[in-house]
PDB file of C-alpha atoms in Angstrom:
ATOM      1  CA  MET D 439      10.505   7.159   5.316  1.00  0.00           C
ATOM      2  CA  ARG D 440      10.390   7.061   1.491  1.00  0.00           C
ATOM      3  CA  GLN D 441       7.371   5.648  -0.128  1.00  0.00           C
ATOM      4  CA  GLY D 442       9.306   2.884  -1.945  1.00  0.00           C
ATOM      5  CA  ARG D 443      10.159   1.265   1.395  1.00  0.00           C
ATOM      6  CA  TRP D 444       6.423   1.038   2.139  1.00  0.00           C
ATOM      7  CA  ARG D 445       5.479  -1.190  -0.876  1.00  0.00           C
ATOM      8  CA  PRO D 446       6.262  -4.445   0.763  1.00  0.00           C
ATOM      9  CA  LEU D 447       4.497  -3.344   4.005  1.00  0.00           C
ATOM     10  CA  LEU D 448       1.517  -2.237   2.027  1.00  0.00           C
ATOM     11  CA  LYS D 449       1.044  -5.666   0.702  1.00  0.00           C
ATOM     12  CA  ILE D 450       1.350  -7.211   4.260  1.00  0.00           C
ATOM     13  CA  ALA D 451      -1.034  -4.559   5.658  1.00  0.00           C
ATOM     14  CA  ALA D 452      -3.531  -5.282   2.929  1.00  0.00           C
ATOM     15  CA  LEU D 453      -3.481  -8.815   3.413  1.00  0.00           C
ATOM     16  CA  ALA D 454      -3.851  -8.403   7.209  1.00  0.00           C
ATOM     17  CA  VAL D 455      -6.716  -6.038   7.075  1.00  0.00           C
ATOM     18  CA  VAL D 456      -8.563  -8.309   4.632  1.00  0.00           C
ATOM     19  CA  ALA D 457      -7.857 -11.160   7.075  1.00  0.00           C
ATOM     20  CA  ALA D 458      -9.267  -9.118   9.870  1.00  0.00           C
ATOM     21  CA  CYS D 459     -12.528  -8.602   8.063  1.00  0.00           C
ATOM     22  CA  ALA D 460     -12.706 -12.324   7.212  1.00  0.00           C
ATOM     23  CA  ALA D 461     -11.946 -13.308  10.684  1.00  0.00           C
ATOM     24  CA  CYS D 462     -15.031 -11.401  11.944  1.00  0.00           C
ATOM     25  CA  SER D 463     -17.292 -13.580  10.089  1.00  0.00           C
ATOM     26  CA  ARG D 464     -15.963 -16.835  11.512  1.00  0.00           C
ATOM     27  CA  ALA D 465     -16.012 -18.200  15.041  1.00  0.00           C
ATOM     28  CA  PRO D 466     -14.216 -16.052  17.532  1.00  0.00           C
ATOM     29  CA  GLN D 467     -10.635 -16.961  18.167  1.00  0.00           C
ATOM     30  CA  GLN D 468      -7.680 -15.874  20.399  1.00  0.00           C
ATOM     31  CA  PRO D 469      -4.876 -13.845  18.771  1.00  0.00           C
ATOM     32  CA  ALA D 470      -2.301 -15.871  16.950  1.00  0.00           C
ATOM     33  CA  SER D 471       1.083 -16.202  18.724  1.00  0.00           C
ATOM     34  CA  SER D 472       4.174 -15.246  16.831  1.00  0.00           C
ATOM     35  CA  ASP D 473       7.754 -16.149  17.639  1.00  0.00           C
ATOM     36  CA  ALA D 474       9.107 -13.448  15.525  1.00  0.00           C
ATOM     37  CA  SER D 475       9.312  -9.958  16.840  1.00  0.00           C
ATOM     38  CA  PRO D 476       9.056  -7.221  14.129  1.00  0.00           C
ATOM     39  CA  ALA D 477      11.501  -4.338  14.412  1.00  0.00           C
ATOM     40  CA  ALA D 478      10.049  -1.764  16.848  1.00  0.00           C
ATOM     41  CA  GLN D 479      10.920   1.699  17.601  1.00  0.00           C
ATOM     42  CA  PRO D 480      12.344   2.406  21.072  1.00  0.00           C
ATOM     43  CA  ALA D 481       9.598   3.241  23.613  1.00  0.00           C
ATOM     44  CA  ALA D 482       8.976   6.925  23.928  1.00  0.00           C
ATOM     45  CA  SER D 483      10.659   8.464  27.018  1.00  0.00           C
ATOM     46  CA  SER D 484       8.630  10.220  29.659  1.00  0.00           C
ATOM     47  CA  ARG D 485      10.135  13.512  28.634  1.00  0.00           C
ATOM     48  CA  ASP D 486       8.804  13.042  25.028  1.00  0.00           C
ATOM     49  CA  VAL D 487       5.333  12.085  26.234  1.00  0.00           C
ATOM     50  CA  ALA D 488       5.019  14.972  28.708  1.00  0.00           C
ATOM     51  CA  ALA D 489       5.972  17.502  26.041  1.00  0.00           C
ATOM     52  CA  SER D 490       3.360  16.510  23.428  1.00  0.00           C
ATOM     53  CA  PRO D 491      -0.360  17.066  23.230  1.00  0.00           C
ATOM     54  CA  PRO D 492      -2.252  14.388  25.295  1.00  0.00           C
ATOM     55  CA  LEU D 493      -3.616  12.357  22.498  1.00  0.00           C
ATOM     56  CA  VAL D 494      -0.275  12.340  20.644  1.00  0.00           C
ATOM     57  CA  ALA D 495       1.503  11.388  23.881  1.00  0.00           C
ATOM     58  CA  ALA D 496      -0.925   8.550  24.510  1.00  0.00           C
ATOM     59  CA  ALA D 497      -0.301   7.173  20.918  1.00  0.00           C
ATOM     60  CA  ARG D 498       3.462   7.562  21.062  1.00  0.00           C
ATOM     61  CA  ALA D 499       3.586   5.721  24.513  1.00  0.00           C
ATOM     62  CA  GLN D 500       2.354   2.652  22.574  1.00  0.00           C
ATOM     63  CA  ILE D 501       5.678   2.538  20.553  1.00  0.00           C
ATOM     64  CA  GLY D 502       7.756  -0.433  21.713  1.00  0.00           C
ATOM     65  CA  VAL D 503       4.718  -1.725  23.700  1.00  0.00           C
ATOM     66  CA  THR D 504       2.368  -2.729  20.751  1.00  0.00           C
ATOM     67  CA  ARG D 505       4.843  -4.614  18.666  1.00  0.00           C
ATOM     68  CA  LEU D 506       2.602  -6.874  16.521  1.00  0.00           C
ATOM     69  CA  TYR D 507      -0.033  -6.318  13.896  1.00  0.00           C
ATOM     70  CA  ASP D 508      -2.663  -9.049  14.817  1.00  0.00           C
ATOM     71  CA  PRO D 509      -6.127  -8.796  13.221  1.00  0.00           C
ATOM     72  CA  ALA D 510      -7.601 -11.823  15.073  1.00  0.00           C
ATOM     73  CA  TYR D 511     -11.199 -11.496  16.274  1.00  0.00           C
ATOM     74  CA  VAL D 512     -11.178 -11.549  20.167  1.00  0.00           C
ATOM     75  CA  ARG D 513     -13.963 -11.557  22.639  1.00  0.00           C
ATOM     76  CA  LEU D 514     -13.560  -8.402  24.851  1.00  0.00           C
ATOM     77  CA  SER D 515     -14.727  -7.422  28.092  1.00  0.00           C
ATOM     78  CA  TYR D 516     -17.186  -4.466  28.129  1.00  0.00           C
ATOM     79  CA  PRO D 517     -16.792  -1.583  28.498  1.00  0.00           C
ATOM     80  CA  GLY D 518     -13.130  -0.775  28.345  1.00  0.00           C
ATOM     81  CA  GLY D 519     -12.255  -4.014  26.614  1.00  0.00           C
ATOM     82  CA  ASP D 520      -8.928  -4.343  24.766  1.00  0.00           C
ATOM     83  CA  VAL D 521      -6.768  -6.953  23.151  1.00  0.00           C
ATOM     84  CA  ALA D 522      -3.333  -7.869  24.570  1.00  0.00           C
ATOM     85  CA  ALA D 523      -1.290  -4.632  24.771  1.00  0.00           C
ATOM     86  CA  ASP D 524       1.590  -6.037  22.628  1.00  0.00           C
ATOM     87  CA  ARG D 525      -0.615  -6.454  19.586  1.00  0.00           C
ATOM     88  CA  GLY D 526      -3.588  -4.969  17.652  1.00  0.00           C
ATOM     89  CA  VAL D 527      -4.450  -3.167  14.436  1.00  0.00           C
ATOM     90  CA  CYS D 528      -4.484   0.384  13.165  1.00  0.00           C
ATOM     91  CA  THR D 529      -7.819   1.162  14.893  1.00  0.00           C
ATOM     92  CA  ASP D 530      -6.346   0.066  18.283  1.00  0.00           C
ATOM     93  CA  VAL D 531      -3.908   2.862  18.306  1.00  0.00           C
ATOM     94  CA  VAL D 532      -6.752   5.263  18.123  1.00  0.00           C
ATOM     95  CA  ILE D 533      -8.982   3.450  20.537  1.00  0.00           C
ATOM     96  CA  ARG D 534      -6.269   3.227  23.252  1.00  0.00           C
ATOM     97  CA  ALA D 535      -5.132   6.893  22.775  1.00  0.00           C
ATOM     98  CA  LEU D 536      -8.623   8.176  23.043  1.00  0.00           C
ATOM     99  CA  ARG D 537      -9.459   5.953  26.032  1.00  0.00           C
ATOM    100  CA  THR D 538      -6.687   7.778  28.064  1.00  0.00           C
ATOM    101  CA  GLN D 539      -8.602  10.968  27.319  1.00  0.00           C
ATOM    102  CA  GLY D 540     -11.888   9.684  28.757  1.00  0.00           C
ATOM    103  CA  LEU D 541     -13.424   8.359  25.631  1.00  0.00           C
ATOM    104  CA  ASP D 542     -14.236   4.569  25.278  1.00  0.00           C
ATOM    105  CA  LEU D 543     -14.744   4.063  21.589  1.00  0.00           C
ATOM    106  CA  GLN D 544     -15.894   0.470  22.325  1.00  0.00           C
ATOM    107  CA  GLN D 545     -18.830   1.602  24.284  1.00  0.00           C
ATOM    108  CA  ALA D 546     -19.508   4.783  22.359  1.00  0.00           C
ATOM    109  CA  VAL D 547     -19.736   3.056  18.963  1.00  0.00           C
ATOM    110  CA  HIS D 548     -21.568   0.016  20.321  1.00  0.00           C
ATOM    111  CA  GLU D 549     -24.322   2.093  21.934  1.00  0.00           C
ATOM    112  CA  ASP D 550     -24.733   4.226  18.796  1.00  0.00           C
ATOM    113  CA  MET D 551     -24.751   1.244  16.552  1.00  0.00           C
ATOM    114  CA  ARG D 552     -27.433  -0.501  18.750  1.00  0.00           C
ATOM    115  CA  ALA D 553     -29.649   2.547  18.476  1.00  0.00           C
ATOM    116  CA  ASN D 554     -28.881   3.381  14.831  1.00  0.00           C
ATOM    117  CA  PHE D 555     -27.685   0.260  13.234  1.00  0.00           C
ATOM    118  CA  ALA D 556     -28.950   1.225   9.722  1.00  0.00           C
ATOM    119  CA  ALA D 557     -26.800   4.466   9.805  1.00  0.00           C
ATOM    120  CA  TYR D 558     -23.589   2.367   9.753  1.00  0.00           C
ATOM    121  CA  PRO D 559     -21.870   0.663   6.918  1.00  0.00           C
ATOM    122  CA  SER D 560     -23.121  -2.898   6.016  1.00  0.00           C
ATOM    123  CA  ASN D 561     -19.823  -4.080   4.636  1.00  0.00           C
ATOM    124  CA  TRP D 562     -19.740  -7.248   6.772  1.00  0.00           C
ATOM    125  CA  ARG D 563     -23.351  -8.219   6.292  1.00  0.00           C
ATOM    126  CA  ALA D 564     -23.886  -8.236  10.015  1.00  0.00           C
ATOM    127  CA  SER D 565     -27.392  -8.220  11.451  1.00  0.00           C
ATOM    128  CA  ALA D 566     -26.683  -6.642  14.832  1.00  0.00           C
ATOM    129  CA  ALA D 567     -24.027  -4.695  16.611  1.00  0.00           C
ATOM    130  CA  ASP D 568     -21.006  -6.600  17.943  1.00  0.00           C
ATOM    131  CA  ARG D 569     -19.162  -4.911  20.871  1.00  0.00           C
ATOM    132  CA  ASN D 570     -16.151  -7.142  20.268  1.00  0.00           C
ATOM    133  CA  ILE D 571     -15.292  -5.765  16.772  1.00  0.00           C
ATOM    134  CA  ASP D 572     -17.422  -2.813  15.615  1.00  0.00           C
ATOM    135  CA  HIS D 573     -15.255  -0.197  17.064  1.00  0.00           C
ATOM    136  CA  ARG D 574     -12.129  -1.867  15.594  1.00  0.00           C
ATOM    137  CA  ARG D 575     -13.286  -1.290  12.037  1.00  0.00           C
ATOM    138  CA  VAL D 576     -12.278   1.820  10.249  1.00  0.00           C
ATOM    139  CA  PRO D 577     -15.475   2.362   8.270  1.00  0.00           C
ATOM    140  CA  ASN D 578     -17.534   2.305  11.532  1.00  0.00           C
ATOM    141  CA  LEU D 579     -15.140   4.788  13.171  1.00  0.00           C
ATOM    142  CA  ARG D 580     -15.401   7.118  10.230  1.00  0.00           C
ATOM    143  CA  ARG D 581     -19.214   7.137  10.556  1.00  0.00           C
ATOM    144  CA  TRP D 582     -19.162   7.575  14.307  1.00  0.00           C
ATOM    145  CA  PHE D 583     -16.746  10.469  13.867  1.00  0.00           C
ATOM    146  CA  GLU D 584     -19.007  12.001  11.311  1.00  0.00           C
ATOM    147  CA  ARG D 585     -21.956  11.659  13.594  1.00  0.00           C
ATOM    148  CA  GLN D 586     -20.055  13.600  16.335  1.00  0.00           C
ATOM    149  CA  ALA D 587     -19.303  16.488  13.847  1.00  0.00           C
ATOM    150  CA  TRP D 588     -15.637  15.757  13.876  1.00  0.00           C
ATOM    151  CA  SER D 589     -15.132  15.877  10.219  1.00  0.00           C
ATOM    152  CA  LEU D 590     -12.868  18.350   8.540  1.00  0.00           C
ATOM    153  CA  PRO D 591     -12.110  18.917   4.750  1.00  0.00           C
ATOM    154  CA  VAL D 592      -9.646  16.673   3.195  1.00  0.00           C
ATOM    155  CA  SER D 593      -6.672  18.787   2.080  1.00  0.00           C
ATOM    156  CA  ASP D 594      -3.297  18.421   0.467  1.00  0.00           C
ATOM    157  CA  ARG D 595      -1.690  21.077   2.696  1.00  0.00           C
ATOM    158  CA  ALA D 596       0.365  19.835   5.597  1.00  0.00           C
ATOM    159  CA  ALA D 597      -0.548  22.919   7.557  1.00  0.00           C
ATOM    160  CA  ASP D 598      -4.079  21.853   7.706  1.00  0.00           C
ATOM    161  CA  TYR D 599      -3.248  18.695   9.786  1.00  0.00           C
ATOM    162  CA  ARG D 600      -2.835  19.450  13.517  1.00  0.00           C
ATOM    163  CA  PRO D 601      -1.235  17.231  16.121  1.00  0.00           C
ATOM    164  CA  GLY D 602      -4.047  14.951  17.438  1.00  0.00           C
ATOM    165  CA  ASP D 603      -6.195  15.074  14.312  1.00  0.00           C
ATOM    166  CA  LEU D 604      -7.325  11.655  13.030  1.00  0.00           C
ATOM    167  CA  VAL D 605      -6.839  10.653   9.363  1.00  0.00           C
ATOM    168  CA  THR D 606      -8.009   7.779   7.415  1.00  0.00           C
ATOM    169  CA  TRP D 607      -6.737   6.484   4.035  1.00  0.00           C
ATOM    170  CA  ASP D 608      -7.460   3.895   1.292  1.00  0.00           C
ATOM    171  CA  LEU D 609      -4.330   1.938   1.000  1.00  0.00           C
ATOM    172  CA  GLY D 610      -5.356   0.546  -2.300  1.00  0.00           C
ATOM    173  CA  ARG D 611      -8.151  -1.716  -3.525  1.00  0.00           C
ATOM    174  CA  GLY D 612     -10.405  -0.395  -0.776  1.00  0.00           C
ATOM    175  CA  VAL D 613      -8.208  -1.369   2.143  1.00  0.00           C
ATOM    176  CA  PRO D 614      -8.801   1.232   4.970  1.00  0.00           C
ATOM    177  CA  HIS D 615      -6.177   2.645   7.417  1.00  0.00           C
ATOM    178  CA  ILE D 616      -6.387   5.109  10.238  1.00  0.00           C
ATOM    179  CA  GLY D 617      -3.663   7.072  12.255  1.00  0.00           C
ATOM    180  CA  ILE D 618      -3.037  10.064  14.584  1.00  0.00           C
ATOM    181  CA  VAL D 619      -1.283  13.154  13.351  1.00  0.00           C
ATOM    182  CA  SER D 620       2.005  13.691  15.356  1.00  0.00           C
ATOM    183  CA  ASP D 621       3.481  16.844  16.557  1.00  0.00           C
ATOM    184  CA  ARG D 622       6.671  15.956  14.845  1.00  0.00           C
ATOM    185  CA  LYS D 623       7.562  16.485  11.125  1.00  0.00           C
ATOM    186  CA  SER D 624       9.648  14.643   8.516  1.00  0.00           C
ATOM    187  CA  TYR D 625      12.516  16.131   6.625  1.00  0.00           C
ATOM    188  CA  ARG D 626       9.924  16.983   3.965  1.00  0.00           C
ATOM    189  CA  GLY D 627       8.060  19.173   6.521  1.00  0.00           C
ATOM    190  CA  ARG D 628       5.144  16.753   6.562  1.00  0.00           C
ATOM    191  CA  PRO D 629       3.545  15.762   9.989  1.00  0.00           C
ATOM    192  CA  LEU D 630       4.454  12.190  10.920  1.00  0.00           C
ATOM    193  CA  ILE D 631       1.628   9.696  11.605  1.00  0.00           C
ATOM    194  CA  LEU D 632       1.279   7.395  14.655  1.00  0.00           C
ATOM    195  CA  HIS D 633      -0.238   4.214  13.495  1.00  0.00           C
ATOM    196  CA  ASN D 634       0.085   0.377  13.163  1.00  0.00           C
ATOM    197  CA  ILE D 635       0.320  -0.714   9.522  1.00  0.00           C
ATOM    198  CA  ALA D 636       2.069  -3.981   9.889  1.00  0.00           C
ATOM    199  CA  ARG D 637       4.766  -3.783  12.597  1.00  0.00           C
ATOM    200  CA  GLY D 638       3.138  -2.520  15.764  1.00  0.00           C
ATOM    201  CA  THR D 639       2.675   1.072  16.648  1.00  0.00           C
ATOM    202  CA  GLN D 640       5.150   3.255  14.674  1.00  0.00           C
ATOM    203  CA  GLU D 641       5.688   6.951  13.907  1.00  0.00           C
ATOM    204  CA  ASP D 642       6.158   7.460  10.248  1.00  0.00           C
ATOM    205  CA  ASP D 643       6.040   9.854   7.329  1.00  0.00           C
ATOM    206  CA  LEU D 644       3.078   8.791   5.156  1.00  0.00           C
ATOM    207  CA  LEU D 645       0.376  11.421   5.346  1.00  0.00           C
ATOM    208  CA  PHE D 646       0.211  12.011   1.585  1.00  0.00           C
ATOM    209  CA  ASP D 647       1.477   8.581   0.478  1.00  0.00           C
ATOM    210  CA  TYR D 648      -2.039   7.326   0.143  1.00  0.00           C
ATOM    211  CA  THR D 649      -5.478   8.487  -0.656  1.00  0.00           C
ATOM    212  CA  ILE D 650      -6.890  10.348   2.299  1.00  0.00           C
ATOM    213  CA  THR D 651     -10.520   9.444   2.829  1.00  0.00           C
ATOM    214  CA  GLY D 652     -11.168  11.308   6.002  1.00  0.00           C
ATOM    215  CA  HIS D 653      -9.912  14.087   8.349  1.00  0.00           C
ATOM    216  CA  TYR D 654     -11.279  14.499  11.857  1.00  0.00           C
ATOM    217  CA  ARG D 655     -10.551  16.600  14.874  1.00  0.00           C
ATOM    218  CA  PRO D 656     -11.790  15.121  18.169  1.00  0.00           C
ATOM    219  CA  LYS D 657     -13.925  17.407  20.265  1.00  0.00           C
ATOM    220  CA  LEU D 658     -13.346  15.760  23.656  1.00  0.00           C
ATOM    221  CA  ASP D 659     -14.211  18.946  25.606  1.00  0.00           C
ATOM    222  CA  ARG D 660     -17.734  18.672  24.422  1.00  0.00           C
ATOM    223  CA  GLY D 661     -18.399  15.243  25.855  1.00  0.00           C
ATOM    224  CA  THR D 662     -18.757  11.853  24.292  1.00  0.00           C
ATOM    225  CA  ALA D 663     -22.658  11.553  23.987  1.00  0.00           C
ATOM    226  CA  ASN D 664     -23.742   9.895  20.793  1.00  0.00           C
ATOM    227  CA  VAL D 665     -25.457  11.906  18.163  1.00  0.00           C
ATOM    228  CA  ALA D 666     -28.892  10.601  17.150  1.00  0.00           C
ATOM    229  CA  ARG D 667     -29.732  11.449  13.610  1.00  0.00           C
TER     230      ARG D 667
END
């Protein structure tokens, strides 16, 4: 997808993410309903899912299921809590995919934040960990990934990004975004990204369209114990 087509979506995404941050400071609410169904890609076939790396397959399986971008604050069950499967934000793509691989980011981030609250960003002026929203915020995920030694150098070479890697961006004016590197490539030879920017889970060509702020490679084979530093 050419970058020009992303400009309207960038505006929508920026407003939605800002709304998500604002919603977290208000009283919890249920997700807003929507009568309009954004255009969604067809659900991935079982053949496509089986042929891809597990994390990529888990993210791709969300296409056609998660159809809405909804940043509403929601009270979640714990552990393993999730918003309705048909909606979510960019972080929910990652949370759901990693959960299929045995890592519950809700519990992992919450436990680490309770024990090491000062180590995490204070963007939201929170005074304590919140298991309903902390793991759904990109800055918190970035800090948790760093504390697990998942960080890799940010590069402008497509070959440095492997299927299943996690990438974060600044969409402009400090608006964060996160996605999973796919095993498919665009006509430009760039890895596609599995993400939710405004239309539900999609697989798009945007790796180098925005400023990359983080590159991470999950080490799921080494366990999911929090790192105390």
